[in-house]
PDB file of C-alpha atoms and ligand atoms in Angstrom:
ATOM      1  CA  MET A   1      -0.034   0.099  -0.067  1.00 55.00           C
ATOM      2  CA  SER A   2       1.226   3.357  -0.826  1.00 59.00           C
ATOM      3  CA  ASN A   3       1.316   6.171   1.820  1.00 59.00           C
ATOM      4  CA  ASP A   4      -1.872   7.668   0.242  1.00 64.00           C
ATOM      5  CA  ASP A   5      -3.498   4.559   0.241  1.00 60.00           C
ATOM      6  CA  LEU A   6      -2.639   4.154   4.046  1.00 58.00           C
ATOM      7  CA  LYS A   7      -3.728   7.596   4.977  1.00 58.00           C
ATOM      8  CA  GLN A   8      -7.056   6.861   2.828  1.00 59.00           C
ATOM      9  CA  ASN A   9      -7.521   3.741   5.090  1.00 59.00           C
ATOM     10  CA  ASN A  10      -6.816   5.634   8.300  1.00 60.00           C
ATOM     11  CA  GLU A  11      -9.637   8.253   7.311  1.00 63.00           C
ATOM     12  CA  ASN A  12     -11.995   5.533   6.486  1.00 72.00           C
ATOM     13  CA  ARG A  13     -11.881   3.682   9.700  1.00 83.00           C
ATOM     14  CA  LYS A  14     -14.784   4.591  12.247  1.00 93.00           C
ATOM     15  CA  ASN A  15     -14.535   6.377  15.456  1.00 97.00           C
ATOM     16  CA  ILE A  16     -14.389   4.118  18.519  1.00 97.00           C
ATOM     17  CA  VAL A  17     -14.369   7.196  20.871  1.00 98.00           C
ATOM     18  CA  GLU A  18     -16.016  10.455  20.530  1.00 98.00           C
ATOM     19  CA  ILE A  19     -15.909  12.954  23.281  1.00 98.00           C
ATOM     20  CA  ARG A  20     -17.138  16.491  23.335  1.00 98.00           C
ATOM     21  CA  GLY A  21     -16.802  19.225  25.759  1.00 97.00           C
ATOM     22  CA  LEU A  22     -16.204  16.757  28.510  1.00 98.00           C
ATOM     23  CA  GLU A  23     -15.810  18.491  32.109  1.00 97.00           C
ATOM     24  CA  LYS A  24     -15.034  16.741  35.454  1.00 97.00           C
ATOM     25  CA  SER A  25     -14.431  18.628  38.772  1.00 97.00           C
ATOM     26  CA  TYR A  26     -13.681  17.042  42.268  1.00 94.00           C
ATOM     27  CA  GLU A  27     -14.047  18.882  45.765  1.00 91.00           C
ATOM     28  CA  LYS A  28     -17.162  20.788  44.997  1.00 89.00           C
ATOM     29  CA  GLY A  29     -15.977  22.184  41.732  1.00 89.00           C
ATOM     30  CA  ASN A  30     -12.629  23.274  43.370  1.00 92.00           C
ATOM     31  CA  ILE A  31     -10.502  20.992  41.479  1.00 94.00           C
ATOM     32  CA  LYS A  32     -11.196  21.051  37.703  1.00 96.00           C
ATOM     33  CA  ALA A  33      -9.736  17.471  36.503  1.00 97.00           C
ATOM     34  CA  LEU A  34     -11.052  17.786  32.954  1.00 98.00           C
ATOM     35  CA  ASN A  35     -11.790  21.171  31.699  1.00 97.00           C
ATOM     36  CA  GLY A  36     -13.476  20.699  28.050  1.00 97.00           C
ATOM     37  CA  ILE A  37     -11.943  17.584  26.493  1.00 97.00           C
ATOM     38  CA  ASP A  38     -12.706  16.836  22.731  1.00 97.00           C
ATOM     39  CA  LEU A  39     -10.984  13.649  21.160  1.00 97.00           C
ATOM     40  CA  ASP A  40     -11.945  11.194  18.519  1.00 97.00           C
ATOM     41  CA  ILE A  41     -10.123   7.950  18.496  1.00 97.00           C
ATOM     42  CA  LYS A  42     -10.334   5.385  15.623  1.00 96.00           C
ATOM     43  CA  GLU A  43     -11.248   1.957  15.803  1.00 95.00           C
ATOM     44  CA  GLY A  44      -7.925  -0.081  16.253  1.00 94.00           C
ATOM     45  CA  GLU A  45      -5.895   3.091  16.988  1.00 95.00           C
ATOM     46  CA  PHE A  46      -2.893   2.941  19.316  1.00 95.00           C
ATOM     47  CA  VAL A  47      -3.046   6.288  21.174  1.00 96.00           C
ATOM     48  CA  SER A  48      -0.957   7.197  24.186  1.00 96.00           C
ATOM     49  CA  ILE A  49      -1.692  10.053  26.555  1.00 97.00           C
ATOM     50  CA  ILE A  50       1.192  12.224  28.158  1.00 96.00           C
ATOM     51  CA  GLY A  51       1.236  15.475  30.452  1.00 95.00           C
ATOM     52  CA  PRO A  52       2.473  16.314  33.814  1.00 94.00           C
ATOM     53  CA  SER A  53       1.243  14.651  37.187  1.00 94.00           C
ATOM     54  CA  GLY A  54      -2.170  15.851  38.077  1.00 95.00           C
ATOM     55  CA  SER A  55      -3.084  16.908  34.505  1.00 96.00           C
ATOM     56  CA  GLY A  56      -6.118  14.810  34.303  1.00 96.00           C
ATOM     57  CA  LYS A  57      -4.707  11.622  32.392  1.00 95.00           C
ATOM     58  CA  SER A  58      -6.181   9.231  34.896  1.00 93.00           C
ATOM     59  CA  THR A  59      -9.515  10.885  35.180  1.00 95.00           C
ATOM     60  CA  LEU A  60      -9.833  10.715  31.414  1.00 96.00           C
ATOM     61  CA  LEU A  61      -8.805   7.062  31.174  1.00 95.00           C
ATOM     62  CA  ASN A  62     -11.374   6.595  34.003  1.00 93.00           C
ATOM     63  CA  MET A  63     -14.257   8.248  31.994  1.00 95.00           C
ATOM     64  CA  LEU A  64     -13.287   6.197  29.000  1.00 96.00           C
ATOM     65  CA  GLY A  65     -13.732   2.991  30.995  1.00 94.00           C
ATOM     66  CA  ALA A  66     -16.944   4.340  32.596  1.00 93.00           C
ATOM     67  CA  LEU A  67     -15.490   4.055  36.175  1.00 89.00           C
ATOM     68  CA  ASP A  68     -16.336   7.711  36.661  1.00 89.00           C
ATOM     69  CA  ILE A  69     -19.093   9.966  35.488  1.00 90.00           C
ATOM     70  CA  ALA A  70     -18.572  13.265  33.997  1.00 94.00           C
ATOM     71  CA  ASP A  71     -20.303  16.611  35.091  1.00 95.00           C
ATOM     72  CA  SER A  72     -21.129  17.858  31.536  1.00 96.00           C
ATOM     73  CA  GLY A  73     -20.358  17.066  27.953  1.00 97.00           C
ATOM     74  CA  THR A  74     -20.831  13.742  25.833  1.00 97.00           C
ATOM     75  CA  ILE A  75     -18.669  10.661  25.637  1.00 97.00           C
ATOM     76  CA  GLU A  76     -19.593   7.947  23.351  1.00 97.00           C
ATOM     77  CA  VAL A  77     -17.339   4.557  23.322  1.00 97.00           C
ATOM     78  CA  ALA A  78     -17.774   1.483  21.416  1.00 96.00           C
ATOM     79  CA  GLY A  79     -21.478   2.634  20.422  1.00 95.00           C
ATOM     80  CA  TYR A  80     -22.256   3.219  24.258  1.00 96.00           C
ATOM     81  CA  ASP A  81     -23.491   6.507  25.423  1.00 96.00           C
ATOM     82  CA  LEU A  82     -21.684   7.017  28.652  1.00 95.00           C
ATOM     83  CA  SER A  83     -23.085  10.110  29.443  1.00 88.00           C
ATOM     84  CA  ARG A  84     -26.427   8.702  29.829  1.00 84.00           C
ATOM     85  CA  ASN A  85     -25.305   6.421  32.683  1.00 77.00           C
ATOM     86  CA  LYS A  86     -27.140   3.392  31.437  1.00 84.00           C
ATOM     87  CA  LYS A  87     -25.749  -0.216  30.898  1.00 91.00           C
ATOM     88  CA  LEU A  88     -22.301   0.770  32.312  1.00 92.00           C
ATOM     89  CA  ASP A  89     -21.720  -2.585  33.906  1.00 89.00           C
ATOM     90  CA  GLU A  90     -22.340  -4.275  30.406  1.00 90.00           C
ATOM     91  CA  PHE A  91     -20.296  -1.905  28.683  1.00 93.00           C
ATOM     92  CA  ARG A  92     -17.274  -2.463  31.077  1.00 91.00           C
ATOM     93  CA  SER A  93     -17.288  -6.332  31.005  1.00 87.00           C
ATOM     94  CA  LYS A  94     -18.026  -6.590  27.230  1.00 89.00           C
ATOM     95  CA  LYS A  95     -15.992  -3.628  25.675  1.00 93.00           C
ATOM     96  CA  ILE A  96     -13.158  -2.736  27.986  1.00 93.00           C
ATOM     97  CA  GLY A  97      -9.770  -4.431  29.180  1.00 90.00           C
ATOM     98  CA  PHE A  98      -8.144  -2.666  32.214  1.00 89.00           C
ATOM     99  CA  ILE A  99      -4.529  -2.428  32.854  1.00 87.00           C
ATOM    100  CA  PHE A 100      -4.000  -0.294  35.715  1.00 80.00           C
ATOM    101  CA  GLN A 101      -1.225  -0.084  38.256  1.00 66.00           C
ATOM    102  CA  LEU A 102       0.614  -2.830  39.873  1.00 54.00           C
ATOM    103  CA  HIS A 103      -1.354  -3.892  42.732  1.00 55.00           C
ATOM    104  CA  ASN A 104      -4.787  -4.827  41.000  1.00 76.00           C
ATOM    105  CA  LEU A 105      -4.396  -8.735  41.174  1.00 87.00           C
ATOM    106  CA  ILE A 106      -6.473 -10.490  43.871  1.00 89.00           C
ATOM    107  CA  PRO A 107      -3.600 -11.664  46.185  1.00 87.00           C
ATOM    108  CA  ASN A 108      -5.530 -14.801  47.644  1.00 90.00           C
ATOM    109  CA  ILE A 109      -6.414 -16.617  44.333  1.00 94.00           C
ATOM    110  CA  SER A 110      -4.428 -18.136  42.139  1.00 95.00           C
ATOM    111  CA  VAL A 111      -2.986 -16.414  38.839  1.00 95.00           C
ATOM    112  CA  ALA A 112      -5.294 -18.558  36.693  1.00 96.00           C
ATOM    113  CA  GLU A 113      -8.417 -17.783  38.723  1.00 95.00           C
ATOM    114  CA  ASN A 114      -7.167 -13.959  38.499  1.00 93.00           C
ATOM    115  CA  VAL A 115      -7.255 -14.339  34.789  1.00 93.00           C
ATOM    116  CA  GLU A 116     -10.868 -15.782  34.874  1.00 94.00           C
ATOM    117  CA  ILE A 117     -12.332 -12.776  36.912  1.00 89.00           C
ATOM    118  CA  PRO A 118     -13.696 -10.968  33.738  1.00 86.00           C
ATOM    119  CA  MET A 119     -15.094 -14.242  32.225  1.00 88.00           C
ATOM    120  CA  PHE A 120     -17.509 -14.690  35.208  1.00 82.00           C
ATOM    121  CA  GLU A 121     -19.755 -12.096  33.292  1.00 76.00           C
ATOM    122  CA  GLY A 122     -20.140 -14.456  30.307  1.00 74.00           C
ATOM    123  CA  LYS A 123     -21.492 -17.903  30.065  1.00 81.00           C
ATOM    124  CA  LEU A 124     -18.581 -20.053  29.745  1.00 85.00           C
ATOM    125  CA  PRO A 125     -18.436 -23.480  31.810  1.00 89.00           C
ATOM    126  CA  ASN A 126     -15.821 -23.606  34.322  1.00 89.00           C
ATOM    127  CA  LYS A 127     -13.596 -26.211  32.291  1.00 92.00           C
ATOM    128  CA  ASP A 128     -13.549 -23.771  29.297  1.00 93.00           C
ATOM    129  CA  ARG A 129     -13.006 -20.756  31.498  1.00 94.00           C
ATOM    130  CA  ARG A 130      -9.721 -22.626  32.797  1.00 95.00           C
ATOM    131  CA  GLU A 131      -8.773 -23.588  29.247  1.00 95.00           C
ATOM    132  CA  LEU A 132      -9.092 -19.798  27.994  1.00 94.00           C
ATOM    133  CA  SER A 133      -7.285 -18.659  31.045  1.00 96.00           C
ATOM    134  CA  LEU A 134      -4.131 -21.007  30.361  1.00 96.00           C
ATOM    135  CA  LYS A 135      -4.049 -20.093  26.771  1.00 93.00           C
ATOM    136  CA  LEU A 136      -4.123 -16.443  27.694  1.00 91.00           C
ATOM    137  CA  LEU A 137      -1.278 -17.055  30.299  1.00 94.00           C
ATOM    138  CA  ASP A 138       0.566 -18.818  27.680  1.00 90.00           C
ATOM    139  CA  SER A 139       0.348 -16.150  25.237  1.00 83.00           C
ATOM    140  CA  VAL A 140       2.041 -13.760  27.811  1.00 83.00           C
ATOM    141  CA  GLY A 141       4.571 -16.771  28.811  1.00 86.00           C
ATOM    142  CA  LEU A 142       3.358 -17.575  32.333  1.00 92.00           C
ATOM    143  CA  LYS A 143       1.642 -20.755  31.963  1.00 93.00           C
ATOM    144  CA  ASP A 144       3.554 -22.366  34.556  1.00 96.00           C
ATOM    145  CA  LYS A 145       2.843 -19.945  36.986  1.00 97.00           C
ATOM    146  CA  ALA A 146      -1.158 -20.499  36.610  1.00 97.00           C
ATOM    147  CA  LYS A 147      -1.422 -22.211  39.954  1.00 97.00           C
ATOM    148  CA  ILE A 148       0.515 -19.943  42.379  1.00 96.00           C
ATOM    149  CA  LYS A 149      -0.621 -16.830  44.052  1.00 95.00           C
ATOM    150  CA  PRO A 150       0.247 -13.554  42.459  1.00 92.00           C
ATOM    151  CA  THR A 151       2.000 -12.522  45.694  1.00 90.00           C
ATOM    152  CA  LYS A 152       4.948 -14.764  44.332  1.00 93.00           C
ATOM    153  CA  LEU A 153       5.193 -13.080  40.963  1.00 91.00           C
ATOM    154  CA  SER A 154       7.556 -10.169  39.954  1.00 87.00           C
ATOM    155  CA  GLY A 155       6.292  -6.897  39.320  1.00 81.00           C
ATOM    156  CA  GLY A 156       6.717  -7.582  35.627  1.00 82.00           C
ATOM    157  CA  GLU A 157       5.105 -10.904  35.888  1.00 88.00           C
ATOM    158  CA  ARG A 158       2.128  -9.539  37.606  1.00 89.00           C
ATOM    159  CA  GLN A 159       1.812  -6.779  35.239  1.00 85.00           C
ATOM    160  CA  ARG A 160       1.493  -9.737  32.534  1.00 88.00           C
ATOM    161  CA  VAL A 161      -1.275 -11.236  34.350  1.00 91.00           C
ATOM    162  CA  ALA A 162      -3.061  -8.237  34.337  1.00 90.00           C
ATOM    163  CA  ILE A 163      -2.691  -8.145  30.435  1.00 87.00           C
ATOM    164  CA  ALA A 164      -3.872 -11.715  30.134  1.00 90.00           C
ATOM    165  CA  ARG A 165      -6.843 -10.946  32.539  1.00 91.00           C
ATOM    166  CA  ALA A 166      -7.475  -7.824  30.376  1.00 89.00           C
ATOM    167  CA  LEU A 167      -7.912  -9.839  27.366  1.00 86.00           C
ATOM    168  CA  ALA A 168     -10.162 -12.411  28.753  1.00 89.00           C
ATOM    169  CA  ASN A 169     -13.459 -10.854  27.465  1.00 84.00           C
ATOM    170  CA  GLU A 170     -11.830  -9.991  24.146  1.00 85.00           C
ATOM    171  CA  PRO A 171     -12.276  -6.171  24.680  1.00 91.00           C
ATOM    172  CA  SER A 172     -12.676  -3.851  21.941  1.00 92.00           C
ATOM    173  CA  ILE A 173     -10.389  -1.443  23.755  1.00 96.00           C
ATOM    174  CA  ILE A 174      -7.403  -1.727  26.324  1.00 94.00           C
ATOM    175  CA  LEU A 175      -7.108   0.958  28.767  1.00 95.00           C
ATOM    176  CA  ALA A 176      -3.725   1.049  30.305  1.00 93.00           C
ATOM    177  CA  ASP A 177      -2.591   3.428  32.808  1.00 91.00           C
ATOM    178  CA  GLU A 178       1.252   3.609  32.992  1.00 88.00           C
ATOM    179  CA  PRO A 179       1.499  -0.409  32.328  1.00 85.00           C
ATOM    180  CA  THR A 180       5.189  -0.202  32.502  1.00 81.00           C
ATOM    181  CA  GLY A 181       5.387   2.352  35.335  1.00 75.00           C
ATOM    182  CA  SER A 182       7.530   0.930  37.894  1.00 68.00           C
ATOM    183  CA  LEU A 183       9.377  -1.683  35.637  1.00 74.00           C
ATOM    184  CA  ASP A 184      12.684  -2.013  34.429  1.00 78.00           C
ATOM    185  CA  SER A 185      13.431  -1.480  30.679  1.00 82.00           C
ATOM    186  CA  ARG A 186      13.449  -5.152  29.728  1.00 80.00           C
ATOM    187  CA  THR A 187      10.363  -6.026  31.316  1.00 77.00           C
ATOM    188  CA  SER A 188       8.866  -2.920  30.087  1.00 82.00           C
ATOM    189  CA  LYS A 189       9.718  -3.821  26.450  1.00 85.00           C
ATOM    190  CA  LYS A 190       8.017  -7.197  26.970  1.00 81.00           C
ATOM    191  CA  ILE A 191       4.962  -5.643  28.033  1.00 81.00           C
ATOM    192  CA  LEU A 192       4.724  -3.270  25.429  1.00 87.00           C
ATOM    193  CA  ASP A 193       5.621  -5.910  22.678  1.00 86.00           C
ATOM    194  CA  GLN A 194       2.841  -7.702  23.921  1.00 82.00           C
ATOM    195  CA  LEU A 195       0.426  -4.788  23.987  1.00 86.00           C
ATOM    196  CA  ASN A 196       1.668  -3.936  20.455  1.00 87.00           C
ATOM    197  CA  LYS A 197       1.073  -7.279  19.046  1.00 85.00           C
ATOM    198  CA  LEU A 198      -2.449  -7.224  20.222  1.00 82.00           C
ATOM    199  CA  HIS A 199      -3.180  -3.853  18.605  1.00 86.00           C
ATOM    200  CA  LYS A 200      -1.526  -5.049  15.398  1.00 88.00           C
ATOM    201  CA  GLU A 201      -2.766  -8.580  14.990  1.00 87.00           C
ATOM    202  CA  LYS A 202      -6.164  -8.232  16.712  1.00 85.00           C
ATOM    203  CA  ASN A 203      -7.049  -4.597  15.842  1.00 89.00           C
ATOM    204  CA  VAL A 204      -7.645  -3.913  19.361  1.00 92.00           C
ATOM    205  CA  THR A 205      -7.673  -0.136  20.271  1.00 96.00           C
ATOM    206  CA  LEU A 206      -5.121   0.706  22.738  1.00 95.00           C
ATOM    207  CA  ILE A 207      -5.268   3.888  24.835  1.00 97.00           C
ATOM    208  CA  MET A 208      -2.289   4.153  27.182  1.00 95.00           C
ATOM    209  CA  VAL A 209      -1.211   6.593  29.787  1.00 95.00           C
ATOM    210  CA  THR A 210       2.572   7.077  30.243  1.00 92.00           C
ATOM    211  CA  HIS A 211       5.222   9.303  31.618  1.00 88.00           C
ATOM    212  CA  ASP A 212       7.951   7.915  29.311  1.00 88.00           C
ATOM    213  CA  MET A 213       8.188   9.850  25.840  1.00 89.00           C
ATOM    214  CA  ASN A 214      10.035   6.895  24.395  1.00 87.00           C
ATOM    215  CA  VAL A 215       6.958   4.651  25.280  1.00 89.00           C
ATOM    216  CA  ALA A 216       4.570   7.156  24.101  1.00 93.00           C
ATOM    217  CA  LYS A 217       6.135   7.570  20.550  1.00 91.00           C
ATOM    218  CA  LEU A 218       5.340   3.689  19.822  1.00 91.00           C
ATOM    219  CA  ALA A 219       1.846   4.714  19.444  1.00 93.00           C
ATOM    220  CA  ASP A 220       0.156   5.854  16.327  1.00 92.00           C
ATOM    221  CA  ARG A 221      -0.697   9.190  18.051  1.00 94.00           C
ATOM    222  CA  VAL A 222       0.360  11.220  21.107  1.00 96.00           C
ATOM    223  CA  ILE A 223      -2.052  13.335  22.834  1.00 96.00           C
ATOM    224  CA  GLU A 224      -0.705  15.673  25.611  1.00 96.00           C
ATOM    225  CA  VAL A 225      -2.997  16.818  28.385  1.00 97.00           C
ATOM    226  CA  LEU A 226      -2.514  20.020  30.494  1.00 96.00           C
ATOM    227  CA  ASP A 227      -4.600  21.178  33.130  1.00 96.00           C
ATOM    228  CA  GLY A 228      -7.679  19.301  32.306  1.00 97.00           C
ATOM    229  CA  LYS A 229      -7.361  20.051  28.466  1.00 97.00           C
ATOM    230  CA  ILE A 230      -5.906  18.644  25.318  1.00 96.00           C
ATOM    231  CA  ILE A 231      -3.115  20.869  24.257  1.00 91.00           C
ATOM    232  CA  GLU A 232      -1.428  18.817  21.272  1.00 75.00           C
ATOM    233  CA  THR A 233      -2.172  15.631  19.324  1.00 72.00           C
ATOM    234  CA  THR A 234       0.170  14.651  16.826  1.00 71.00           C
ATOM    235  CA  ASP A 235      -0.614  12.092  14.172  1.00 61.00           C
ATOM    236  CA  ASP A 236       2.404  10.148  13.326  1.00 52.00           C
ATOM    237  CA  SER A 237       0.908   6.858  12.560  1.00 45.00           C
ATOM    238  CA  LEU A 238       2.528   6.535   8.931  1.00 40.00           C
ATOM    239  CA  LEU A 239       5.785   7.135  10.315  1.00 44.00           C
ATOM    240  CA  ASN A 240       5.575   4.988  13.389  1.00 45.00           C
ATOM    241  CA  ASP A 241       3.982   2.149  11.558  1.00 44.00           C
ATOM    242  CA  ASN A 242       7.836   1.309  10.498  1.00 42.00           C
ATOM    243  CA  ILE A 243       9.113   1.636  14.008  1.00 43.00           C
ATOM    244  CA  LYS A 244      10.305  -1.701  15.784  1.00 43.00           C
ATOM    245  CA  ILE A 245      10.832  -2.064  19.427  1.00 44.00           C
ATOM    246  CA  GLU A 246      14.583  -2.396  19.948  1.00 44.00           C
ATOM    247  CA  GLY A 247      16.184  -5.046  21.953  1.00 41.00           C
TER     248      GLY A 247
HETATM  249  N1  ATP B   1     -11.277  11.144  43.446  1.00 94.15           N
HETATM  250  C1  ATP B   1     -10.763  12.538  43.547  1.00 94.15           C
HETATM  251  N2  ATP B   1     -11.080  13.137  44.382  1.00 94.15           N
HETATM  252  C2  ATP B   1     -10.407  14.470  44.198  1.00 94.15           C
HETATM  253  N3  ATP B   1      -9.499  15.008  43.535  1.00 94.15           N
HETATM  254  C3  ATP B   1      -9.285  14.177  42.359  1.00 94.15           C
HETATM  255  C4  ATP B   1      -9.693  12.750  42.491  1.00 94.15           C
HETATM  256  N4  ATP B   1      -9.182  12.077  41.409  1.00 94.15           N
HETATM  257  C5  ATP B   1      -8.412  13.062  40.826  1.00 94.15           C
HETATM  258  N5  ATP B   1      -8.214  14.099  41.497  1.00 94.15           N
HETATM  259  C6  ATP B   1      -7.585  15.437  41.281  1.00 94.15           C
HETATM  260  O1  ATP B   1      -7.754  15.807  39.670  1.00 94.15           O
HETATM  261  C7  ATP B   1      -6.536  16.396  39.129  1.00 94.15           C
HETATM  262  C8  ATP B   1      -6.314  15.174  38.050  1.00 94.15           C
HETATM  263  O2  ATP B   1      -5.935  13.937  38.575  1.00 94.15           O
HETATM  264  P1  ATP B   1      -5.370  12.878  37.665  1.00 94.15           P
HETATM  265  O3  ATP B   1      -5.389  11.527  38.532  1.00 94.15           O
HETATM  266  O4  ATP B   1      -6.337  12.725  36.337  1.00 94.15           O
HETATM  267  O5  ATP B   1      -4.222  13.276  37.258  1.00 94.15           O
HETATM  268  P2  ATP B   1      -2.957  12.545  36.278  1.00 94.15           P
HETATM  269  O6  ATP B   1      -2.670  13.086  35.135  1.00 94.15           O
HETATM  270  O7  ATP B   1      -3.391  11.008  36.116  1.00 94.15           O
HETATM  271  O8  ATP B   1      -1.708  12.475  37.175  1.00 94.15           O
HETATM  272  P3  ATP B   1      -0.496  11.388  37.443  1.00 94.15           P
HETATM  273  O9  ATP B   1       0.345  11.479  36.426  1.00 94.15           O
HETATM  274  O10 ATP B   1       0.113  11.807  38.635  1.00 94.15           O
HETATM  275  O11 ATP B   1      -1.153  10.131  37.565  1.00 94.15           O
HETATM  276  C9  ATP B   1      -5.514  16.123  40.276  1.00 94.15           C
HETATM  277  O12 ATP B   1      -5.457  17.721  40.657  1.00 94.15           O
HETATM  278  C10 ATP B   1      -6.057  15.163  41.360  1.00 94.15           C
HETATM  279  O13 ATP B   1      -5.594  15.620  42.685  1.00 94.15           O
HETATM  280 MG1   MG B   2      -2.662   9.242  36.936  1.00 94.15          MG
END
């Protein structure tokens, strides 16, 4: 495909996210976490969100996952109108895979059981759930850890379990908040490879908050948030299609 074809292809894709004038305050309006966000994201796009601490990145990600409700504005994700506050459980369980900070695994159940958590919304029998769980763990290189508790895993291994779990319900969108935040560069690379592979092979839309510009640049597009507003979005998708993660 020529660059023009690629560009055309890009423009023909549907929006999976449409946000208009989104606002969110905390502390009775004293803290304006989101101050008029307008944002479109295409189906299958990989977008990273950067910006200083406290600028509103996690708040925005929470809104995208319907973990929090905006004060005003509209937000439509994967065909669900999240501003109407309806069917949000269904939306979260069917459409979204969450990868948040390191401590989000349940410590007193096994790794395999952790991965099965999102499957309980569906109708899979126990045996099939376990089979799928093992398959997902295998895909992140952790099949042999399935039976142990997450407390016995390293930080990077836990994060890979979180990825396996995020995939358990075959989400359209993966929301990742600093997925490589406190990991060494080798482990980070593994995690990012895995996320990138999903995005490329399964056309999963990937929206990732990161502090690390080198990580952010792996995305098709980098969005910068400052004081609850988007101040810049760069579209480097054609350039970045050719970038491989080194190592
Ligand atoms: N539940 C809450 N109650 C009160 N204030 C909040 C709440 N959540 C976020 N805030 C405030 O909203 C603003 C945006 O927070 P947010 O967590 O979105 O920032 P962030 O960009 O993710 O920062 P970081 O990079 O440090 O994670 C901050 O001023 C924060 O203190
Ligand atoms: Mg944050």
